[in-house]
Each structure stands twice: as structure tokens, then as C-alpha cells.
PDB file of C-alpha atoms in Angstrom:
ATOM      1  CA  GLU A  24     116.932 122.183 181.512  1.00 59.00           C
ATOM      2  CA  ALA A  25     114.526 123.298 179.304  1.00 58.00           C
ATOM      3  CA  ALA A  26     116.182 123.714 175.979  1.00 91.00           C
ATOM      4  CA  VAL A  27     113.593 126.218 174.602  1.00 96.00           C
ATOM      5  CA  THR A  28     112.061 128.748 176.742  1.00 96.00           C
ATOM      6  CA  GLN A  29     109.827 131.416 175.768  1.00 97.00           C
ATOM      7  CA  SER A  30     108.670 134.674 177.647  1.00 97.00           C
ATOM      8  CA  PRO A  31     106.730 136.434 178.378  1.00 97.00           C
ATOM      9  CA  ARG A  32     104.269 133.016 179.589  1.00 97.00           C
ATOM     10  CA  ASN A  33     101.269 134.812 179.900  1.00 97.00           C
ATOM     11  CA  LYS A  34     100.757 138.575 177.985  1.00 97.00           C
ATOM     12  CA  VAL A  35      97.643 141.031 178.026  1.00 98.00           C
ATOM     13  CA  ALA A  36      97.895 143.662 175.055  1.00 97.00           C
ATOM     14  CA  VAL A  37      95.575 146.016 174.027  1.00 97.00           C
ATOM     15  CA  THR A  38      94.363 146.550 170.686  1.00 97.00           C
ATOM     16  CA  GLY A  39      96.266 148.241 168.064  1.00 97.00           C
ATOM     17  CA  GLY A  40      99.752 147.792 170.714  1.00 97.00           C
ATOM     18  CA  LYS A  41     102.660 146.376 169.783  1.00 97.00           C
ATOM     19  CA  VAL A  42     103.782 143.026 171.416  1.00 98.00           C
ATOM     20  CA  THR A  43     107.181 141.255 171.089  1.00 98.00           C
ATOM     21  CA  LEU A  44     107.203 137.539 171.991  1.00 98.00           C
ATOM     22  CA  SER A  45     110.663 135.995 172.906  1.00 98.00           C
ATOM     23  CA  CYS A  46     112.289 132.506 172.101  1.00 98.00           C
ATOM     24  CA  ASN A  47     115.292 131.146 173.480  1.00 98.00           C
ATOM     25  CA  GLN A  48     117.076 127.880 172.510  1.00 97.00           C
ATOM     26  CA  THR A  49     120.064 126.179 173.663  1.00 95.00           C
ATOM     27  CA  ASN A  50     119.914 123.205 171.468  1.00 91.00           C
ATOM     28  CA  ASN A  51     122.626 124.977 168.876  1.00 91.00           C
ATOM     29  CA  HIS A  52     119.510 124.206 166.412  1.00 91.00           C
ATOM     30  CA  ASN A  53     119.870 126.264 162.686  1.00 91.00           C
ATOM     31  CA  ASN A  54     116.237 125.979 162.295  1.00 92.00           C
ATOM     32  CA  MET A  55     113.716 127.802 164.281  1.00 95.00           C
ATOM     33  CA  TYR A  56     109.733 127.740 164.034  1.00 95.00           C
ATOM     34  CA  TRP A  57     107.036 130.030 165.300  1.00 97.00           C
ATOM     35  CA  TYR A  58     103.393 128.669 165.736  1.00 97.00           C
ATOM     36  CA  ARG A  59      99.705 129.679 167.059  1.00 97.00           C
ATOM     37  CA  GLN A  60      97.476 126.896 168.504  1.00 95.00           C
ATOM     38  CA  ASP A  61      93.695 127.768 168.362  1.00 93.00           C
ATOM     39  CA  THR A  62      90.901 124.857 168.930  1.00 87.00           C
ATOM     40  CA  GLY A  63      89.654 123.558 166.022  1.00 85.00           C
ATOM     41  CA  HIS A  64      92.895 124.843 163.933  1.00 88.00           C
ATOM     42  CA  GLY A  65      95.803 122.787 165.725  1.00 89.00           C
ATOM     43  CA  LEU A  66      99.087 124.148 165.394  1.00 93.00           C
ATOM     44  CA  ARG A  67      99.790 126.746 162.285  1.00 93.00           C
ATOM     45  CA  LEU A  68     103.063 127.868 161.180  1.00 94.00           C
ATOM     46  CA  ILE A  69     103.771 131.594 161.293  1.00 97.00           C
ATOM     47  CA  HIS A  70     107.204 132.145 160.636  1.00 97.00           C
ATOM     48  CA  TYR A  71     110.335 130.012 160.542  1.00 95.00           C
ATOM     49  CA  SER A  72     114.026 130.885 160.757  1.00 94.00           C
ATOM     50  CA  TYR A  73     117.089 128.906 158.973  1.00 89.00           C
ATOM     51  CA  GLY A  74     119.571 130.903 161.048  1.00 92.00           C
ATOM     52  CA  ALA A  75     120.738 134.176 162.250  1.00 95.00           C
ATOM     53  CA  GLY A  76     119.437 137.087 159.856  1.00 95.00           C
ATOM     54  CA  SER A  77     117.098 134.686 158.210  1.00 94.00           C
ATOM     55  CA  THR A  78     113.419 134.747 158.358  1.00 96.00           C
ATOM     56  CA  GLU A  79     110.708 132.964 156.301  1.00 95.00           C
ATOM     57  CA  LYS A  80     106.920 133.177 155.903  1.00 95.00           C
ATOM     58  CA  GLY A  81     105.110 130.166 156.864  1.00 93.00           C
ATOM     59  CA  ASP A  82     101.488 129.554 156.267  1.00 91.00           C
ATOM     60  CA  ILE A  83      99.747 132.330 158.346  1.00 95.00           C
ATOM     61  CA  PRO A  84     102.485 135.397 158.437  1.00 97.00           C
ATOM     62  CA  ASP A  85      99.848 138.219 157.516  1.00 97.00           C
ATOM     63  CA  GLY A  86      99.727 140.349 160.538  1.00 97.00           C
ATOM     64  CA  TYR A  87     103.132 139.295 162.289  1.00 98.00           C
ATOM     65  CA  LYS A  88     107.217 139.868 161.920  1.00 98.00           C
ATOM     66  CA  ALA A  89     109.628 137.778 162.793  1.00 98.00           C
ATOM     67  CA  SER A  90     113.413 138.381 163.833  1.00 98.00           C
ATOM     68  CA  ARG A  91     116.666 136.191 164.291  1.00 98.00           C
ATOM     69  CA  PRO A  92     118.798 138.433 165.798  1.00 97.00           C
ATOM     70  CA  SER A  93     121.177 135.103 166.710  1.00 97.00           C
ATOM     71  CA  GLN A  94     121.512 131.279 166.580  1.00 96.00           C
ATOM     72  CA  GLU A  95     119.491 131.298 169.750  1.00 97.00           C
ATOM     73  CA  ASN A  96     116.810 134.288 169.979  1.00 98.00           C
ATOM     74  CA  PHE A  97     113.796 134.079 167.758  1.00 98.00           C
ATOM     75  CA  SER A  98     111.299 136.879 168.355  1.00 98.00           C
ATOM     76  CA  LEU A  99     107.557 136.906 167.124  1.00 98.00           C
ATOM     77  CA  ILE A 100     106.315 140.942 166.628  1.00 98.00           C
ATOM     78  CA  LEU A 101     102.470 141.907 166.538  1.00 97.00           C
ATOM     79  CA  GLU A 102     103.111 145.646 165.272  1.00 95.00           C
ATOM     80  CA  LEU A 103      99.129 146.450 165.941  1.00 97.00           C
ATOM     81  CA  ALA A 104      97.658 143.878 167.621  1.00 97.00           C
ATOM     82  CA  THR A 105      93.811 142.449 167.361  1.00 97.00           C
ATOM     83  CA  PRO A 106      91.372 140.510 169.003  1.00 97.00           C
ATOM     84  CA  SER A 107      91.856 137.593 166.468  1.00 97.00           C
ATOM     85  CA  GLN A 108      95.403 137.315 167.379  1.00 98.00           C
ATOM     86  CA  THR A 109      94.451 136.269 171.194  1.00 98.00           C
ATOM     87  CA  SER A 110      95.806 132.606 171.039  1.00 97.00           C
ATOM     88  CA  VAL A 111      98.472 130.454 172.150  1.00 97.00           C
ATOM     89  CA  TYR A 112     101.845 130.480 170.699  1.00 98.00           C
ATOM     90  CA  PHE A 113     104.841 128.048 170.529  1.00 98.00           C
ATOM     91  CA  CYS A 114     108.168 128.295 169.665  1.00 98.00           C
ATOM     92  CA  ALA A 115     110.582 125.117 168.220  1.00 96.00           C
ATOM     93  CA  SER A 116     113.851 124.514 167.548  1.00 95.00           C
ATOM     94  CA  GLY A 117     114.896 121.794 165.059  1.00 90.00           C
ATOM     95  CA  ASP A 118     117.646 120.462 163.281  1.00 83.00           C
ATOM     96  CA  ARG A 119     118.648 117.371 161.194  1.00 78.00           C
ATOM     97  CA  ASP A 120     118.993 113.895 163.724  1.00 75.00           C
ATOM     98  CA  TRP A 121     121.006 110.688 162.617  1.00 71.00           C
ATOM     99  CA  GLY A 122     118.386 109.791 160.043  1.00 69.00           C
ATOM    100  CA  GLY A 123     118.694 112.661 158.176  1.00 71.00           C
ATOM    101  CA  PHE A 124     115.351 113.791 159.303  1.00 74.00           C
ATOM    102  CA  TYR A 125     114.032 116.955 161.038  1.00 80.00           C
ATOM    103  CA  GLU A 126     112.717 116.720 164.673  1.00 84.00           C
ATOM    104  CA  GLN A 127     111.472 120.110 166.417  1.00 90.00           C
ATOM    105  CA  TYR A 128     111.746 120.899 170.113  1.00 93.00           C
ATOM    106  CA  PHE A 129     109.071 123.051 171.689  1.00 96.00           C
ATOM    107  CA  GLY A 130     109.147 125.641 174.332  1.00 96.00           C
ATOM    108  CA  PRO A 131     106.523 125.755 177.096  1.00 96.00           C
ATOM    109  CA  GLY A 132     104.079 128.268 175.149  1.00 97.00           C
ATOM    110  CA  THR A 133     102.951 131.887 175.485  1.00 97.00           C
ATOM    111  CA  ARG A 134      99.422 132.662 176.364  1.00 97.00           C
ATOM    112  CA  LEU A 135      98.580 136.198 174.481  1.00 98.00           C
ATOM    113  CA  THR A 136      95.189 138.178 174.808  1.00 98.00           C
ATOM    114  CA  VAL A 137      94.682 140.960 172.905  1.00 98.00           C
ATOM    115  CA  LEU A 138      91.374 143.288 174.485  1.00 96.00           C
TER     116      LEU A 138
ATOM    117  CA  GLY B  27      98.891 120.718 149.273  1.00 85.00           C
ATOM    118  CA  ASP B  28     100.202 117.989 151.823  1.00 89.00           C
ATOM    119  CA  SER B  29      97.696 117.211 154.762  1.00 93.00           C
ATOM    120  CA  VAL B  30      97.534 115.431 157.936  1.00 96.00           C
ATOM    121  CA  THR B  31      94.082 113.988 158.862  1.00 97.00           C
ATOM    122  CA  GLN B  32      92.977 113.032 162.320  1.00 97.00           C
ATOM    123  CA  THR B  33      89.523 110.762 162.411  1.00 96.00           C
ATOM    124  CA  GLU B  34      88.994 111.132 166.260  1.00 94.00           C
ATOM    125  CA  GLY B  35      88.958 114.682 167.978  1.00 94.00           C
ATOM    126  CA  GLN B  36      88.168 113.125 171.264  1.00 96.00           C
ATOM    127  CA  VAL B  37      88.775 109.645 172.469  1.00 98.00           C
ATOM    128  CA  ALA B  38      87.605 108.609 176.293  1.00 98.00           C
ATOM    129  CA  LEU B  39      88.904 105.082 177.694  1.00 97.00           C
ATOM    130  CA  SER B  40      89.374 103.399 180.706  1.00 97.00           C
ATOM    131  CA  GLU B  41      92.553 102.289 182.282  1.00 97.00           C
ATOM    132  CA  GLU B  42      94.129  99.096 180.623  1.00 97.00           C
ATOM    133  CA  ASP B  43      91.658  99.986 177.637  1.00 97.00           C
ATOM    134  CA  PHE B  44      93.265  99.246 173.356  1.00 98.00           C
ATOM    135  CA  LEU B  45      93.588 102.714 172.114  1.00 98.00           C
ATOM    136  CA  THR B  46      93.795 103.624 168.202  1.00 98.00           C
ATOM    137  CA  ILE B  47      93.767 107.188 167.129  1.00 98.00           C
ATOM    138  CA  HIS B  48      93.357 107.230 163.243  1.00 98.00           C
ATOM    139  CA  CYS B  49      95.710 109.369 161.244  1.00 98.00           C
ATOM    140  CA  ASN B  50      96.047 109.452 157.121  1.00 98.00           C
ATOM    141  CA  TYR B  51      97.412 111.533 155.246  1.00 97.00           C
ATOM    142  CA  SER B  52      97.993 113.137 151.562  1.00 95.00           C
ATOM    143  CA  ALA B  53     101.509 114.194 150.616  1.00 91.00           C
ATOM    144  CA  SER B  54     102.667 114.912 146.718  1.00 86.00           C
ATOM    145  CA  GLY B  55     106.250 113.613 148.184  1.00 84.00           C
ATOM    146  CA  TYR B  56     107.609 110.604 150.415  1.00 86.00           C
ATOM    147  CA  PRO B  57     107.022 112.235 153.580  1.00 90.00           C
ATOM    148  CA  ALA B  58     108.266 111.142 157.272  1.00 91.00           C
ATOM    149  CA  LEU B  59     105.287 110.618 159.547  1.00 94.00           C
ATOM    150  CA  PHE B  60     105.616 112.008 163.034  1.00 95.00           C
ATOM    151  CA  TRP B  61     103.542 111.609 166.342  1.00 97.00           C
ATOM    152  CA  TYR B  62     104.017 114.414 168.781  1.00 97.00           C
ATOM    153  CA  VAL B  63     101.801 114.456 172.150  1.00 97.00           C
ATOM    154  CA  GLN B  64     100.850 117.462 174.684  1.00 97.00           C
ATOM    155  CA  TYR B  65     100.241 117.472 178.246  1.00 95.00           C
ATOM    156  CA  PRO B  66      98.145 120.099 179.928  1.00 91.00           C
ATOM    157  CA  GLY B  67     100.337 123.105 180.193  1.00 90.00           C
ATOM    158  CA  GLU B  68     103.012 122.394 178.164  1.00 93.00           C
ATOM    159  CA  GLY B  69     104.291 122.498 174.662  1.00 95.00           C
ATOM    160  CA  PRO B  70     104.273 119.379 172.100  1.00 96.00           C
ATOM    161  CA  GLN B  71     106.759 116.808 172.585  1.00 95.00           C
ATOM    162  CA  PHE B  72     108.075 114.418 169.893  1.00 93.00           C
ATOM    163  CA  LEU B  73     107.196 110.783 170.382  1.00 96.00           C
ATOM    164  CA  PHE B  74     108.339 109.076 167.538  1.00 94.00           C
ATOM    165  CA  ARG B  75     108.621 108.785 163.910  1.00 93.00           C
ATOM    166  CA  ALA B  76     109.125 106.495 160.917  1.00 93.00           C
ATOM    167  CA  SER B  77     110.386 107.111 157.613  1.00 90.00           C
ATOM    168  CA  ARG B  78     109.780 105.079 155.503  1.00 91.00           C
ATOM    169  CA  ASP B  79     107.366 102.440 154.205  1.00 95.00           C
ATOM    170  CA  LYS B  80     106.215  99.287 156.776  1.00 97.00           C
ATOM    171  CA  GLU B  81     108.518 100.904 159.259  1.00 96.00           C
ATOM    172  CA  LYS B  82     107.381 100.611 162.918  1.00 97.00           C
ATOM    173  CA  GLY B  83     108.257 103.802 165.074  1.00 96.00           C
ATOM    174  CA  SER B  84     107.439 102.965 169.308  1.00 97.00           C
ATOM    175  CA  SER B  85     107.641 104.906 172.316  1.00 96.00           C
ATOM    176  CA  ARG B  86     106.162 104.661 175.926  1.00 95.00           C
ATOM    177  CA  GLY B  87     104.301 101.690 175.054  1.00 97.00           C
ATOM    178  CA  PHE B  88     103.119 103.645 171.777  1.00 98.00           C
ATOM    179  CA  GLU B  89     103.829 102.183 168.164  1.00 98.00           C
ATOM    180  CA  ALA B  90     102.410 103.247 164.621  1.00 98.00           C
ATOM    181  CA  THR B  91     103.591 101.674 161.389  1.00 98.00           C
ATOM    182  CA  TYR B  92     103.841 103.981 158.283  1.00 97.00           C
ATOM    183  CA  ASP B  93     101.541 102.675 155.440  1.00 97.00           C
ATOM    184  CA  LYS B  94     102.150 103.978 152.159  1.00 96.00           C
ATOM    185  CA  GLY B  95      99.007 102.034 150.448  1.00 96.00           C
ATOM    186  CA  THR B  96      96.475 103.223 152.718  1.00 97.00           C
ATOM    187  CA  THR B  97      98.875 106.271 153.571  1.00 97.00           C
ATOM    188  CA  SER B  98      98.231 106.097 157.188  1.00 98.00           C
ATOM    189  CA  PHE B  99     100.419 106.364 160.417  1.00 98.00           C
ATOM    190  CA  HIS B 100      97.620 104.862 163.069  1.00 98.00           C
ATOM    191  CA  LEU B 101      98.946 105.144 166.690  1.00 98.00           C
ATOM    192  CA  ARG B 102      98.155 102.591 169.627  1.00 98.00           C
ATOM    193  CA  LYS B 103      98.892 101.008 172.692  1.00 98.00           C
ATOM    194  CA  ALA B 104      97.639  98.033 174.503  1.00 97.00           C
ATOM    195  CA  SER B 105      96.825  99.510 177.562  1.00 96.00           C
ATOM    196  CA  VAL B 106      96.483 103.028 178.256  1.00 97.00           C
ATOM    197  CA  GLN B 107      97.229 104.425 181.667  1.00 97.00           C
ATOM    198  CA  GLU B 108      95.625 107.561 183.272  1.00 97.00           C
ATOM    199  CA  SER B 109      98.694 109.692 182.861  1.00 96.00           C
ATOM    200  CA  ASP B 110      98.700 109.042 178.845  1.00 97.00           C
ATOM    201  CA  SER B 111      95.534 112.109 179.245  1.00 97.00           C
ATOM    202  CA  ALA B 112      96.856 114.785 176.573  1.00 97.00           C
ATOM    203  CA  VAL B 113      96.787 115.670 172.853  1.00 96.00           C
ATOM    204  CA  TYR B 114      98.412 113.339 170.560  1.00 98.00           C
ATOM    205  CA  TYR B 115      98.622 115.021 166.934  1.00 97.00           C
ATOM    206  CA  CYS B 116      99.996 113.037 163.926  1.00 97.00           C
ATOM    207  CA  ALA B 117     102.783 114.945 161.319  1.00 95.00           C
ATOM    208  CA  LEU B 118     104.555 114.954 158.756  1.00 92.00           C
ATOM    209  CA  GLY B 119     107.488 116.383 157.531  1.00 89.00           C
ATOM    210  CA  ASP B 120     109.175 116.572 153.845  1.00 77.00           C
ATOM    211  CA  ARG B 121     111.925 114.586 153.106  1.00 69.00           C
ATOM    212  CA  ALA B 122     113.894 116.960 151.459  1.00 64.00           C
ATOM    213  CA  GLY B 123     114.958 120.202 152.096  1.00 66.00           C
ATOM    214  CA  ASN B 124     115.964 122.218 154.896  1.00 69.00           C
ATOM    215  CA  THR B 125     112.920 123.748 156.386  1.00 76.00           C
ATOM    216  CA  GLY B 126     112.223 120.660 158.551  1.00 81.00           C
ATOM    217  CA  LYS B 127     108.816 122.170 158.562  1.00 86.00           C
ATOM    218  CA  LEU B 128     105.908 120.028 159.964  1.00 90.00           C
ATOM    219  CA  ILE B 129     102.704 119.887 159.072  1.00 91.00           C
ATOM    220  CA  PHE B 130     100.188 118.710 161.644  1.00 94.00           C
ATOM    221  CA  GLY B 131      97.004 117.077 162.119  1.00 95.00           C
ATOM    222  CA  LEU B 132      93.907 118.990 164.091  1.00 95.00           C
ATOM    223  CA  GLY B 133      95.360 116.491 167.847  1.00 96.00           C
ATOM    224  CA  THR B 134      93.123 114.417 169.077  1.00 97.00           C
ATOM    225  CA  THR B 135      92.612 114.494 172.927  1.00 96.00           C
ATOM    226  CA  LEU B 136      92.645 111.115 174.966  1.00 98.00           C
ATOM    227  CA  GLN B 137      91.463 111.325 178.345  1.00 97.00           C
ATOM    228  CA  VAL B 138      91.538 108.148 180.618  1.00 97.00           C
ATOM    229  CA  GLN B 139      89.807 107.645 183.355  1.00 96.00           C
ATOM    230  CA  PRO B 140      90.826 105.898 186.439  1.00 93.00           C
TER     231      PRO B 140
END
């Protein structure tokens, strides 16, 4: 079974509207991440979390908020969506492996279109 | 800041060809290096990693060797198949700390013709 799931898989929103993207993981990992993927930019980190109740800014946090209410769930919130936020969003979970290094496990992605 | 450069944006090969995708990194510390693969409609998947100089990582016929001297981690495969068509990402990860953050290159799209 998929260990990182995202919902919705596709979303069309209007400019100025609020959008919430949800992520659930069953890996029992402490860390979770939100990325966006755009042609010419690869994967860019928006927010991440060390565990329930924590959120940290990534490399491109402007216009986004995050919420980590539990170990399993991590949400990305766009309070006022803009067309520039049209993208594919990936959630990932991660923890130290046997060698002490982190690996990340990605969900299937959410395609967001803001009109 | 730290960064990863993948030289090729797109690579087109025929089945049984030899593959090389070049990856160079710039880092202030001594990072771990990773390759991820992304198939159409899916999220990136961990392929393998290396964590020290001269270490070779490998999986599914792909391999790369950590070279601290040339700051490189080039991906190679001796004989590609059509099923290898995907986007390949090189990434570096901080050795210390608890963030587990990865810095990704822009990705290389591999298209293999039958």
C-alpha cells in the first residue's frame, strides 16, 4: 500500500480563493516536506516539519502556510491563491536510515490549477 | 549556498545503449549524494545514495560513484531499456542536523526508443 498519500490529486481553484492540500503518511516518519515542481525549476522546498505541531519555512515559503496537526498529517494552505501557484505539489516523509542519513519518500502529487 | 548541477536536460537513447547523466555538486560541508527517479504521473522514488568519497551506490543496474575531488556523482547504466524512460534527479543532503533537507538538481529526462 502507498505509504504517502495526497488529496486531492487534481484541483482547480479561482484566484483569491483558499486552497488546502492534504498529505497523510503511514511510515511513522518524524519529518515531512512540501515541494512544488515546475519546468525549469525542478523540485523546490516550500515548508517542512520535524513532527506534530512544528512547521518550518523552506526555500520558497511566500504565499504558503503549513500545518502539522499529527505525526501522520501535513497540510499545505494557500490562503489567497494566485495563478503563479499553478504547479504540481509533492508531499514527502523522511527519517534517518540505518546509516544515519535521511531518505525521503514521496506521494503521487497534486496538480493544482489556479484560474 | 549548496547546489546541484545536472548537465543534460534531456537524453535520447536507443535500447541497449550506454547511459551517462552528469551530476556535479557544490557544498560547504561533506554531503550525502542521492539519485531519484520519477516515472510519468508518479512522485520521485529513491534510487540509491552514497555518503563518502569513492563509495559506489547502485540499484536496478544503475550506478554512481561519489568523487569528492571532482565534486561529481555521475549516473551510469550499461544497457538501457525502454522502461527506464523517466526523469532522473541528482540531490545532496546535509550530513548533520535533523532537517533531512535535500537539494535537487533540475532533473534529466531520459527517453529510450525501442
